[in-house]
Short mmCIF file of C-alpha atoms in Angstrom, two decimals:
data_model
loop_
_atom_site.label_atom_id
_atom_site.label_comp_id
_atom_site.label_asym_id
_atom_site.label_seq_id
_atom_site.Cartn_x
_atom_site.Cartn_y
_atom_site.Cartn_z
CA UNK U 17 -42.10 -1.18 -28.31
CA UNK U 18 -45.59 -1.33 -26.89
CA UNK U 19 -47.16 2.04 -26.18
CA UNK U 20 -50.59 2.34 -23.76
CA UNK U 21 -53.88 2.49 -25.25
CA UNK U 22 -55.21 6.22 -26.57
CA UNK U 23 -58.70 7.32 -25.25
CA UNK U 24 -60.39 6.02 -29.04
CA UNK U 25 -58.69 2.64 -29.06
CA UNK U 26 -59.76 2.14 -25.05
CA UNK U 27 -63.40 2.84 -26.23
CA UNK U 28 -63.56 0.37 -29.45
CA UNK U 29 -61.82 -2.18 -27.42
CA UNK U 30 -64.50 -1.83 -24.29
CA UNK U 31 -67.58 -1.63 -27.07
CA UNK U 32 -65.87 -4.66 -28.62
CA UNK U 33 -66.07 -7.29 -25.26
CA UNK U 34 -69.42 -5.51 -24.21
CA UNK U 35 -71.21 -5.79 -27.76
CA UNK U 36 -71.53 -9.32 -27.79
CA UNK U 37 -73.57 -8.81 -24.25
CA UNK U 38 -75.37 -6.42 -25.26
CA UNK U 39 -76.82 -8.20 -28.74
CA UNK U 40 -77.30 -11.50 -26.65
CA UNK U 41 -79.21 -9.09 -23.93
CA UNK U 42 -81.50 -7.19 -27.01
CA UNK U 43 -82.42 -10.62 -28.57
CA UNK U 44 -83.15 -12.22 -24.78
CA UNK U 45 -85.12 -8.49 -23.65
CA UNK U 46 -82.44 -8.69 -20.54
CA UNK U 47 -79.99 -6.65 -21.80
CA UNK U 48 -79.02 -5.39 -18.12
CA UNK U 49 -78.94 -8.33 -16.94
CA UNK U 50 -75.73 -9.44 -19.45
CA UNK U 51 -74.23 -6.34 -19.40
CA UNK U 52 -73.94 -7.54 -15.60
CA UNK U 53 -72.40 -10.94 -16.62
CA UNK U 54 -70.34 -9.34 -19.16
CA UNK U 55 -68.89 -6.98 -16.27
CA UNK U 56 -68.49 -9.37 -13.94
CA UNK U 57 -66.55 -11.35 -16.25
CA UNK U 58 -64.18 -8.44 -17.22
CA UNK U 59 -63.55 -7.74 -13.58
CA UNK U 60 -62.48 -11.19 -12.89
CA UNK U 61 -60.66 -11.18 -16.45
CA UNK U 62 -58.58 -7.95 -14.52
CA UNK U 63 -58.14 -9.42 -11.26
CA UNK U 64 -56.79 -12.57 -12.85
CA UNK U 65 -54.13 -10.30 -14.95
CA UNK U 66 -52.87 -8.43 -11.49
CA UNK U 67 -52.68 -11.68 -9.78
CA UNK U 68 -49.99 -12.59 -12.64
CA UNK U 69 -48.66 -9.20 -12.09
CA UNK U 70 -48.32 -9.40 -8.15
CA UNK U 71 -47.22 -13.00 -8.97
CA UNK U 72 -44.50 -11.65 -10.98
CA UNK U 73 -43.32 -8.49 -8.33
CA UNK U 74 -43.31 -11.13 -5.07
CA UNK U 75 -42.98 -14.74 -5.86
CA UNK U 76 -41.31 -15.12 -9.50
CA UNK U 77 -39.01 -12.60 -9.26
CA UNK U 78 -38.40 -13.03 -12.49
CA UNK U 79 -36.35 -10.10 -15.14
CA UNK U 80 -38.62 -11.22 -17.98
CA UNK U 81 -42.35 -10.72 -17.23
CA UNK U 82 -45.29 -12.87 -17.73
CA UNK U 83 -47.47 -12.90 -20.78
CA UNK U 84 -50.24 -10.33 -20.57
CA UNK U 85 -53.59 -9.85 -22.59
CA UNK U 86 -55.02 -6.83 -23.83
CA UNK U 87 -54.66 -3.41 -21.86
CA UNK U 88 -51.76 -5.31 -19.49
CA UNK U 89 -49.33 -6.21 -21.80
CA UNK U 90 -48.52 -2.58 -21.90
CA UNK U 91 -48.27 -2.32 -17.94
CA UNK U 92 -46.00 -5.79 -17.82
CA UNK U 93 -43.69 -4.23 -20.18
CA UNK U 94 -44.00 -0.91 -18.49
CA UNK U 95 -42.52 -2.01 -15.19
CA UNK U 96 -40.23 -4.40 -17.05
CA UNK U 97 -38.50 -1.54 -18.68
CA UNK U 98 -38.55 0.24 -15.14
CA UNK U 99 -37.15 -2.79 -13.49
CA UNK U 100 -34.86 -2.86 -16.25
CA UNK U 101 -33.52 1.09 -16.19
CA UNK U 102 -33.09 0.48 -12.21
CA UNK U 103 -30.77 -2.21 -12.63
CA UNK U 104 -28.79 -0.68 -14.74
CA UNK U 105 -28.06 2.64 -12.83
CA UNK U 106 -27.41 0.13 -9.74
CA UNK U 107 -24.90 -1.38 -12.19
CA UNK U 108 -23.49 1.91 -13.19
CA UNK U 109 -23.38 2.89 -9.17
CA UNK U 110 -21.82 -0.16 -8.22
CA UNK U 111 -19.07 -0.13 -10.97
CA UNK U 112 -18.55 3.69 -9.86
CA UNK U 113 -18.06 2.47 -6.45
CA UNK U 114 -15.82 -0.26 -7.49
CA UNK U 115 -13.71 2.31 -9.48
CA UNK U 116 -13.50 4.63 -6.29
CA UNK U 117 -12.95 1.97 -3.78
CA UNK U 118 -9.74 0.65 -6.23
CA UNK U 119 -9.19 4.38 -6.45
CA UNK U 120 -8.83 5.03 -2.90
CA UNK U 121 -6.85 1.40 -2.42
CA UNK U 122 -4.55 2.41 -4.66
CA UNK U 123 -3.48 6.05 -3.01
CA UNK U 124 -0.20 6.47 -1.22
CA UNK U 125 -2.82 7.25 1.51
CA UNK U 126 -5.44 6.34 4.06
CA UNK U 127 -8.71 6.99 3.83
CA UNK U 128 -11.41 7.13 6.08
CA UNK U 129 -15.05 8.71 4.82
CA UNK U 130 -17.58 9.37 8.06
CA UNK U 131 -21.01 10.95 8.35
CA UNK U 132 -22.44 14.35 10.10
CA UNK U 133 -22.80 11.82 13.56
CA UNK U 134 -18.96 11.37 13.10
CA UNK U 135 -19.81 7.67 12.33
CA UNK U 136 -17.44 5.51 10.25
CA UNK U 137 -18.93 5.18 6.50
CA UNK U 138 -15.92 3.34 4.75
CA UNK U 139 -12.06 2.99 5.03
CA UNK U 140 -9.36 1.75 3.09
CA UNK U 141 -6.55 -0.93 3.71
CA UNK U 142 -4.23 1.56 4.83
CA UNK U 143 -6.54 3.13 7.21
CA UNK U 144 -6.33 0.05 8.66
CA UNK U 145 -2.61 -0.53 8.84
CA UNK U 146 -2.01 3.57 10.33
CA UNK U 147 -5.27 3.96 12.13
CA UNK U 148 -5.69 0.22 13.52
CA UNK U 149 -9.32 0.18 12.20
CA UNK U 150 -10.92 -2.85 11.09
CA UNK U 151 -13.42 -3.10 8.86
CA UNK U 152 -16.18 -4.02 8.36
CA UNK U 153 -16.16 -4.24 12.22
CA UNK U 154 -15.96 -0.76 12.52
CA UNK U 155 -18.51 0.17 10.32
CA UNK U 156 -20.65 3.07 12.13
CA UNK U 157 -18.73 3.14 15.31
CA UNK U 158 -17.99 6.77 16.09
CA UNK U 159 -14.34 7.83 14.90
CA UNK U 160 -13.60 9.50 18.09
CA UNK U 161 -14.31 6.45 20.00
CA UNK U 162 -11.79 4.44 18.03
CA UNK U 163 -8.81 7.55 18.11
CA UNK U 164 -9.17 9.09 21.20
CA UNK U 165 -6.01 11.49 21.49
CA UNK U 166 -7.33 14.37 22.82
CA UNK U 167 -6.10 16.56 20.07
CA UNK U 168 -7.64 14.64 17.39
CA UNK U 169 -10.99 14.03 19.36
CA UNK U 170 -10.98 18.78 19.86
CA UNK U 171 -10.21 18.83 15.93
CA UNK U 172 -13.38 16.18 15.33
CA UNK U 173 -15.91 18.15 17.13
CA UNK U 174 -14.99 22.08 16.56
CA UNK U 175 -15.10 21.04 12.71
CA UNK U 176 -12.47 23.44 12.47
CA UNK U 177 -10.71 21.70 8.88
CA UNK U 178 -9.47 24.48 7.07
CA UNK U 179 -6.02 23.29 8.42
CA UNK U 180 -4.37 19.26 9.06
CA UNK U 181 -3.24 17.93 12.86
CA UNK U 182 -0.66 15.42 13.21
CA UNK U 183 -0.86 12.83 15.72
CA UNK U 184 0.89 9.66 16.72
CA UNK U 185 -0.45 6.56 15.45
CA UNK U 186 -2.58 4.37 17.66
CA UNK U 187 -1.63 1.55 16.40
CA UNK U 188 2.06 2.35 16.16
CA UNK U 189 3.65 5.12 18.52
CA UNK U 190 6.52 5.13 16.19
CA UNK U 191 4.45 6.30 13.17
CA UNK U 192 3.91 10.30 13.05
CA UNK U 193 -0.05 10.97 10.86
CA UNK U 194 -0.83 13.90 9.74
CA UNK U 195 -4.73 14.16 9.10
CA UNK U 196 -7.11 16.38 7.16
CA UNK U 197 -10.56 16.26 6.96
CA UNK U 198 -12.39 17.95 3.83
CA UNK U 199 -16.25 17.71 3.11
CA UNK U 200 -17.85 15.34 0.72
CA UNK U 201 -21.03 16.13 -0.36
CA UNK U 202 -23.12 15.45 3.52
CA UNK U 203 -20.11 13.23 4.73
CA UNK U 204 -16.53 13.77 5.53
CA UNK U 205 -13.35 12.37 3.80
CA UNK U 206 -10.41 12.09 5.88
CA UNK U 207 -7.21 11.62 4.45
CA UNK U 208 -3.94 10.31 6.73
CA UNK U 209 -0.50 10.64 5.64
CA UNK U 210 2.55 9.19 7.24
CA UNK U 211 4.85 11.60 7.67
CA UNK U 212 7.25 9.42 10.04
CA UNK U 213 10.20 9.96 7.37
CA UNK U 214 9.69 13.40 6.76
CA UNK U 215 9.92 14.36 10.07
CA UNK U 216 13.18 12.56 10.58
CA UNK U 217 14.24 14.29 7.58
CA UNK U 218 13.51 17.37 8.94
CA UNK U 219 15.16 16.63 12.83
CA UNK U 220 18.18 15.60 10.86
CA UNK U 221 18.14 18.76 8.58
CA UNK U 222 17.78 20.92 11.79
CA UNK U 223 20.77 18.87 13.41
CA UNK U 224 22.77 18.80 10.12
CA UNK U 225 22.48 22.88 10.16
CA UNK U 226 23.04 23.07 13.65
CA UNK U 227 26.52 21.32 13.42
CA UNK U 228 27.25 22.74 10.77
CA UNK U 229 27.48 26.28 12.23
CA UNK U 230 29.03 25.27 15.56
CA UNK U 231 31.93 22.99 13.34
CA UNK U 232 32.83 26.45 11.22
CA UNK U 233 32.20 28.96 14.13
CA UNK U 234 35.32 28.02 16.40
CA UNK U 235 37.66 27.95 13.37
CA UNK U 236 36.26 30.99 11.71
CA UNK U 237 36.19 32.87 15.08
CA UNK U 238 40.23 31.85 15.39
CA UNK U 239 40.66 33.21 11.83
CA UNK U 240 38.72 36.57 12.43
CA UNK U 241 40.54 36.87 15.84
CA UNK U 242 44.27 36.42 14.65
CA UNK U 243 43.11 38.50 11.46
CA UNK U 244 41.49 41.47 13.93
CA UNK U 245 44.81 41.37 15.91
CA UNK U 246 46.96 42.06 12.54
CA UNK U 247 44.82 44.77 11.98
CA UNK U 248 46.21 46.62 14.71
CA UNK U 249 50.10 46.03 13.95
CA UNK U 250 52.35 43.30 12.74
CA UNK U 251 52.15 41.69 15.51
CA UNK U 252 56.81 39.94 16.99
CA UNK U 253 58.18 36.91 14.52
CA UNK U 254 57.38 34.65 17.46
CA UNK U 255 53.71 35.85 17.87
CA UNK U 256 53.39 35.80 14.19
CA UNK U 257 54.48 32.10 13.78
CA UNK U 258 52.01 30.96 16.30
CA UNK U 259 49.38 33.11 14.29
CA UNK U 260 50.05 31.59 11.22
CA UNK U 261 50.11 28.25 12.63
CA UNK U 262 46.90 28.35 13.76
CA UNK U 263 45.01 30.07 11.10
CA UNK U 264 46.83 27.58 8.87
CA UNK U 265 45.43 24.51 11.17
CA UNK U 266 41.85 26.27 11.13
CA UNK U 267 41.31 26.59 7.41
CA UNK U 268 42.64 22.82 7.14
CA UNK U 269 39.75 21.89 9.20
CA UNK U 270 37.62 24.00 7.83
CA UNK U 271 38.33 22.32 3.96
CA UNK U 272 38.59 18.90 5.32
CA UNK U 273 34.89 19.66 6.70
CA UNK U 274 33.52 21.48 3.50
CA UNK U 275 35.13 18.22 1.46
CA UNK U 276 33.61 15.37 3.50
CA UNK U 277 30.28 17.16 3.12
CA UNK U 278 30.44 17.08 -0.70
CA UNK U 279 31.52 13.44 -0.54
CA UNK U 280 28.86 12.70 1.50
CA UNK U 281 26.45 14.68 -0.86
CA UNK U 282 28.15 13.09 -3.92
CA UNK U 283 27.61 9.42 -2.74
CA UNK U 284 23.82 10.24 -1.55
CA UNK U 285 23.03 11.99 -4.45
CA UNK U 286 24.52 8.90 -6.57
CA UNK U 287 22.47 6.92 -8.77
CA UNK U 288 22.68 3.05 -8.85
CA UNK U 289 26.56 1.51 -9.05
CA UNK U 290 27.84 1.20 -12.91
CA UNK U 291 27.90 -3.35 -13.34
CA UNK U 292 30.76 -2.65 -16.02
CA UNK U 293 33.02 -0.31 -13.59
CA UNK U 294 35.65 -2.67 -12.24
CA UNK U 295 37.33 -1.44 -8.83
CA UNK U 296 40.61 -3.45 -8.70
CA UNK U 297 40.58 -3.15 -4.50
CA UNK U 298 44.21 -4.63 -4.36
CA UNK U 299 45.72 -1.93 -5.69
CA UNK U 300 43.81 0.78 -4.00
CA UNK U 301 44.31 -0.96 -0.69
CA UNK U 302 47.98 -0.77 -1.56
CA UNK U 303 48.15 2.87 -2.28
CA UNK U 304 46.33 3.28 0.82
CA UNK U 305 48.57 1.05 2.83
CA UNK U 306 51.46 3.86 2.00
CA UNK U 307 49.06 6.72 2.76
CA UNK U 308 48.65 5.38 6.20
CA UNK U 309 52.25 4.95 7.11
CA UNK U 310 52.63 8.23 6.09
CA UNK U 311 49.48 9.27 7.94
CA UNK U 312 51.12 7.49 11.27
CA UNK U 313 54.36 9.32 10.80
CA UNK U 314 57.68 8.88 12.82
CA UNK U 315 54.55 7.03 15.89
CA UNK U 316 54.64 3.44 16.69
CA UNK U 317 52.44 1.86 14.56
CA UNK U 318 52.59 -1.84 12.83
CA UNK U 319 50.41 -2.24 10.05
CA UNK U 320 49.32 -5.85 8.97
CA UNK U 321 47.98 -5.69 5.45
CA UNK U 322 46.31 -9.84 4.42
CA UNK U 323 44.91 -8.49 0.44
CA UNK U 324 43.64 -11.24 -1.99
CA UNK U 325 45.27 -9.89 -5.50
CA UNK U 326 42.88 -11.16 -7.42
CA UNK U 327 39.73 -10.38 -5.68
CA UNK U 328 38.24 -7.24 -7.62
CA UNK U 329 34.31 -6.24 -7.47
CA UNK U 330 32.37 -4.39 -9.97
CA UNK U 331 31.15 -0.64 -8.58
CA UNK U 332 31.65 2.86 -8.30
CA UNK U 333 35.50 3.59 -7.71
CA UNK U 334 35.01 6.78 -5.68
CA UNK U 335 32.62 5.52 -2.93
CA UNK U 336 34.83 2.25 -2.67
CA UNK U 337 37.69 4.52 -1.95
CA UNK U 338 36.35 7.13 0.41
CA UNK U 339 34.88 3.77 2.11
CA UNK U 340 38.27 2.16 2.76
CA UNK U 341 40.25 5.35 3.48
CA UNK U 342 37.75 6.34 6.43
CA UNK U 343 37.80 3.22 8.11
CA UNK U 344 41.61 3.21 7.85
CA UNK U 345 42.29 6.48 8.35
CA UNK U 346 40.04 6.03 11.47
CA UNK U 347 42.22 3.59 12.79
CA UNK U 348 45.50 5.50 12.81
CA UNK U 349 43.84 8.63 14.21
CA UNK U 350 41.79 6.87 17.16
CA UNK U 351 44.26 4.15 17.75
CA UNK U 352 46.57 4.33 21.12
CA UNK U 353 50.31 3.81 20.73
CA UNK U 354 51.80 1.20 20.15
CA UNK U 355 49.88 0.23 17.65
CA UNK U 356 49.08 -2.90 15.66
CA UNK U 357 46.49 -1.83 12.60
CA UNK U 358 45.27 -5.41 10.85
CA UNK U 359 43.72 -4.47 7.41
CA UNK U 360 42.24 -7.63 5.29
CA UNK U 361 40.67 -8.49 2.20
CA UNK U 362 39.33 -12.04 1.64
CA UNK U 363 36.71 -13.95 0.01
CA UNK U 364 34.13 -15.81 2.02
CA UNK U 365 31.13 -18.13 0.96
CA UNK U 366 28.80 -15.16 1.01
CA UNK U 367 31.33 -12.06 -0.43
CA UNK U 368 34.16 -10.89 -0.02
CA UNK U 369 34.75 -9.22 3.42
CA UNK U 370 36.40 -6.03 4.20
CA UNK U 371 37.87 -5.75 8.03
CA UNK U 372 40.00 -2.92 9.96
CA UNK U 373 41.50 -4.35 13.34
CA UNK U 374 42.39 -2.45 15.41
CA UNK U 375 44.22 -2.37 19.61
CA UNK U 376 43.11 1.00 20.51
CA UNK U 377 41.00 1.87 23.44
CA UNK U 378 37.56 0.97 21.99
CA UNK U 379 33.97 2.15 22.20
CA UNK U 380 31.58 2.13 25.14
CA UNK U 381 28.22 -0.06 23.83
CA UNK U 382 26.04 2.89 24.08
CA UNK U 383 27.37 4.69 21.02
CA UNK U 384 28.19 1.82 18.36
CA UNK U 385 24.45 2.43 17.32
CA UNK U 386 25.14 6.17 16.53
CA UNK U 387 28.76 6.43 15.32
CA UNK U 388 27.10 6.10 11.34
CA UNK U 389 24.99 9.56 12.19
CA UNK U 390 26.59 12.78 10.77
CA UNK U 391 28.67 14.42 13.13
CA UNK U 392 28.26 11.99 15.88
CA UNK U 393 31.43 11.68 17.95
CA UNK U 394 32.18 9.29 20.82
CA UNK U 395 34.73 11.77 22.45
CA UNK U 396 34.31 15.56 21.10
CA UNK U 397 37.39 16.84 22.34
CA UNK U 398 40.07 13.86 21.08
CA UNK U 399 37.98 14.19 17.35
CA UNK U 400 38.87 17.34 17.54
CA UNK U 401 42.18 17.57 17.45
CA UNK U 402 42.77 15.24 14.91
CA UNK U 403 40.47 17.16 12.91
CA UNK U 404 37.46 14.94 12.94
CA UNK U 405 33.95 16.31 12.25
CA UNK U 406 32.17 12.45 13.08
CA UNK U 407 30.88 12.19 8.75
CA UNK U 408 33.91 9.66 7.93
CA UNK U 409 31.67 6.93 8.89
CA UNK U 410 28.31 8.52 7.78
CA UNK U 411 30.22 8.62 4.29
CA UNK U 412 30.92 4.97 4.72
CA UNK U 413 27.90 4.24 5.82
CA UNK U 414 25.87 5.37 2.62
CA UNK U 415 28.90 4.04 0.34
CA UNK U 416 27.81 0.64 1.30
CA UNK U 417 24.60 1.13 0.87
CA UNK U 418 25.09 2.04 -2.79
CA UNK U 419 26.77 -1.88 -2.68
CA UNK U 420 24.51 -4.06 -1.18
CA UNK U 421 26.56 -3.81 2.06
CA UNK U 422 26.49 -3.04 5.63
CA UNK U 423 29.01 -2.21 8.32
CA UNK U 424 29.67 -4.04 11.35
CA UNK U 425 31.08 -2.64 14.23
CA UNK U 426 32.45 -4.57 16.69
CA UNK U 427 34.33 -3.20 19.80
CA UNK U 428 35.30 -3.93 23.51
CA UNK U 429 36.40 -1.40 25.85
CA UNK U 430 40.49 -1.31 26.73
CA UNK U 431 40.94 -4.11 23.95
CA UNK U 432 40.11 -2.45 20.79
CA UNK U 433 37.50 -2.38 17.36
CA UNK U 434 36.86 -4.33 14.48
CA UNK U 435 35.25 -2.49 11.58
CA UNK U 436 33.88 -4.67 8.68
CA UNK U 437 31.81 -5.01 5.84
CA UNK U 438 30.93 -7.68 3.25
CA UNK U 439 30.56 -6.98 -0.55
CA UNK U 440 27.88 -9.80 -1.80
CA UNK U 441 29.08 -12.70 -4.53
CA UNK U 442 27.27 -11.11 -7.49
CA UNK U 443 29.34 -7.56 -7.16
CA UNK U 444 32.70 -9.56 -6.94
CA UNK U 445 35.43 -10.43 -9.97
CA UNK U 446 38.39 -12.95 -9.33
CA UNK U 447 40.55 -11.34 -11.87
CA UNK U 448 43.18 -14.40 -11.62
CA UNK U 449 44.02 -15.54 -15.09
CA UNK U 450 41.68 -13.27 -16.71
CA UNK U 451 42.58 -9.73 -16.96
CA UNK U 452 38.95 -8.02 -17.72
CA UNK U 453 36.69 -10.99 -16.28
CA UNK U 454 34.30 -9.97 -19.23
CA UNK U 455 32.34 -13.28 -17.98
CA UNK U 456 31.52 -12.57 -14.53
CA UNK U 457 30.71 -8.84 -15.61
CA UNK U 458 28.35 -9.96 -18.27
CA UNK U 459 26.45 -11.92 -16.06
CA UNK U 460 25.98 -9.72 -13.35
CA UNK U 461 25.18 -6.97 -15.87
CA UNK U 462 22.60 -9.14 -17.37
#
């Protein structure tokens, strides 16, 4: 490492290149005279070595510096090592960048990072996709300029960011944003979460609560209001019977309610269908071709039931169960008399299809959309007094989902609904001439 001349070593080195001049000066009797050459020489000696040096800085551009002689070498290596420290803490800055840009991609997140003038700095992808900025178009346009809800354009300028604001999304006015804005270091960082889902989760919990309460209030105001009257006296046998009916009728609903809403629970709260559960559909469909004869009664009802006996699918048991009794169940309840109830089970090129047939009345367009939501009802009054609480098909609904499966509601008014589904090829087991079908379930456990 080369190290600058001390104050001794600068004076032997001068008496050195000026001792020559001075001897040749003595012997000639001008010895001012060549200690004037001798200077004028070393000057033009120096400016030659800072032309290479300025030569170096501006034109070469060169890492490695030139070759310097005597007291320059040390100032060529000199700035060398300074050039040399400054590109490395521009490396180090630029690899921190990097890491925070990949950082900042990478969050769940956007980001957007402004100045004191409110002007953009930097923004991430997602930014982009939730905000509608563009960059690096947007680079130093002012932030209020480019969202300009009112809201968002007060919270801006009072600085007031001890707290978020949501907003709706410029770019999408289905998206919900909530924004906070935090200080970093003499700029901003402003960080915008979609909160679209949450706040449907939170409508829907309001709504779930809400119907809730008003399903249990009418039968639990029955119960207290029969139980209040017995409180006074027994109350004749006839009085009594119609008493007991009811209260009987109320706490029916009331458990049939409670009971769909832990199914419903159950089959959200499920994890992902079991490949080596076999659900042999034939026979449940069976079973539940009895249960709604029985269901129907001494009504007139004609029940149709076209099942495959060998079509079987791999999946959870339960959910496949509560899925078919709803939809069937449906159709005795809803359907007019006389009644013709067509239940199938067949395999088509993409699955095997599931469909419920039924003549009843049918369903107005406007509500096939909603009839999956929880407690949705197409007539209030009809569900209920059969006891209805509008989750059958909500429970359906998320059963299929569990399945790779959709329903499909198809209706016309005064002719009557279809209600299908499809279960898809790689959940289905054609049990015919092989009991266990440990092939099929092998492969679509692998």
């Amino acid at each position: 490492m080369l190290m600058p001349d001390t104050w001794g070593q600068l004076f032997w080195r001068l008496l050195r290149i000026y001792l020559p001049f001075l001897l040749a000066g003595w012997l000639c009797h001008q010895i001012f005279l060549f200690l004037f050459l001798g200077s004028l020489l070393h000057i033009g000696w120096f400016y030659y070595q800072q032309r290479k040096l300025l030569n170096w800085l501006y034109v070469d551009k060169r890492l490695t510096p030139p070759e310097g002689a005597g007291t320059w070498q040390p100032v060529f290596y000199g700035i060398y090592q300074l050039v040399k420290r400054r590109l490395n803490r521009e490396r180090e800055l630029a690899q921190l960048m990097k890491s925070f840009r990949l950082g900042a991609e990478s969050l769940p997140d956007a980001i957007v990072v402004f100045n004191q003038q409110d002007e953009i700095v930097w923004c991430n992808r997602l930014a982009m996709h939730l905000i509608g900025l563009k960059w690096p178009t947007d680079a130093g346009q002012t932030i209020s300029n480019l969202v300009r809800q009112p809201e968002f354009v007060r919270y801006i300028t009072k600085r007031q960011f001890n707290k978020g604001i949501e907003i709706t999304s410029p770019s999408r006015s289905d998206l919900k944003l909530e924004c906070r804005v935090m200080p970093y270091g003499d700029q901003f960082l402003m960080i915008v979460r979609d909160v679209t889902q949450q706040r449907k989760l939170d409508k829907m919990r309001k709504h779930f609560i809400s119907n809730v309460s008003h399903e249990l209030r009418t039968p639990l105001t029955v119960l207290r209001g029969y139980l209040e009257m017995l409180d006074d006296d027994l109350p004749s046998p006839v009085v009594w019977n119609k008493a007991h009916r009811m209260m009987s009728e109320q706490a029916l609903r009331m458990d049939n309610l409670v009971n769909q809403l832990l199914t419903l629970a159950r089959i959200e709260a499920a994890p992902e269908i079991d490949a080596m559960q076999q659900v042999d559909v034939p026979n449940m469909l069976d079973v539940l071709h009895h249960e709604a004869e029985s269901l129907a009664g001494e009504g007139e009802f004609q029940f149709d039931f076209d099942i495959d006996p060998h079509l079987w699918m791999v999946g959870n048991a339960d959910q496949m169960r509560s899925a078919f009794t709803n939809l069937v169940n449906n159709a005795v309840k809803y359907c007019s008399q006389p009644a013709l109830i067509e239940v199938s089970w067949k395999l088509l090129p993409q699955g095997a299809c599931f469909a419920v047939r039924d003549n009843g009345p049918g369903i107005p367009p406007q509500h096939i959309q909603r009839l999956t939501e929880r407690f949705y009802r197409v007539d209030k009054d009809r569900s209920r007094n059969t006891g209805g609480a509008g989750l059958g098909l909500s429970i359906v609904k998320h059963a299929l989902q569990h399945h790779r499966s959709e329903l499909v509601i198809e209706s016309v008014v005064g002719k009557g609904s279809r209600f299908s589904f499809i279960i898809p090829s790689e959940l289905l087991v054609n049990v015919k001439n092989q009991p266990t079908a440990p092939a099929a379930l092998a492969e679509y456990s692998s």
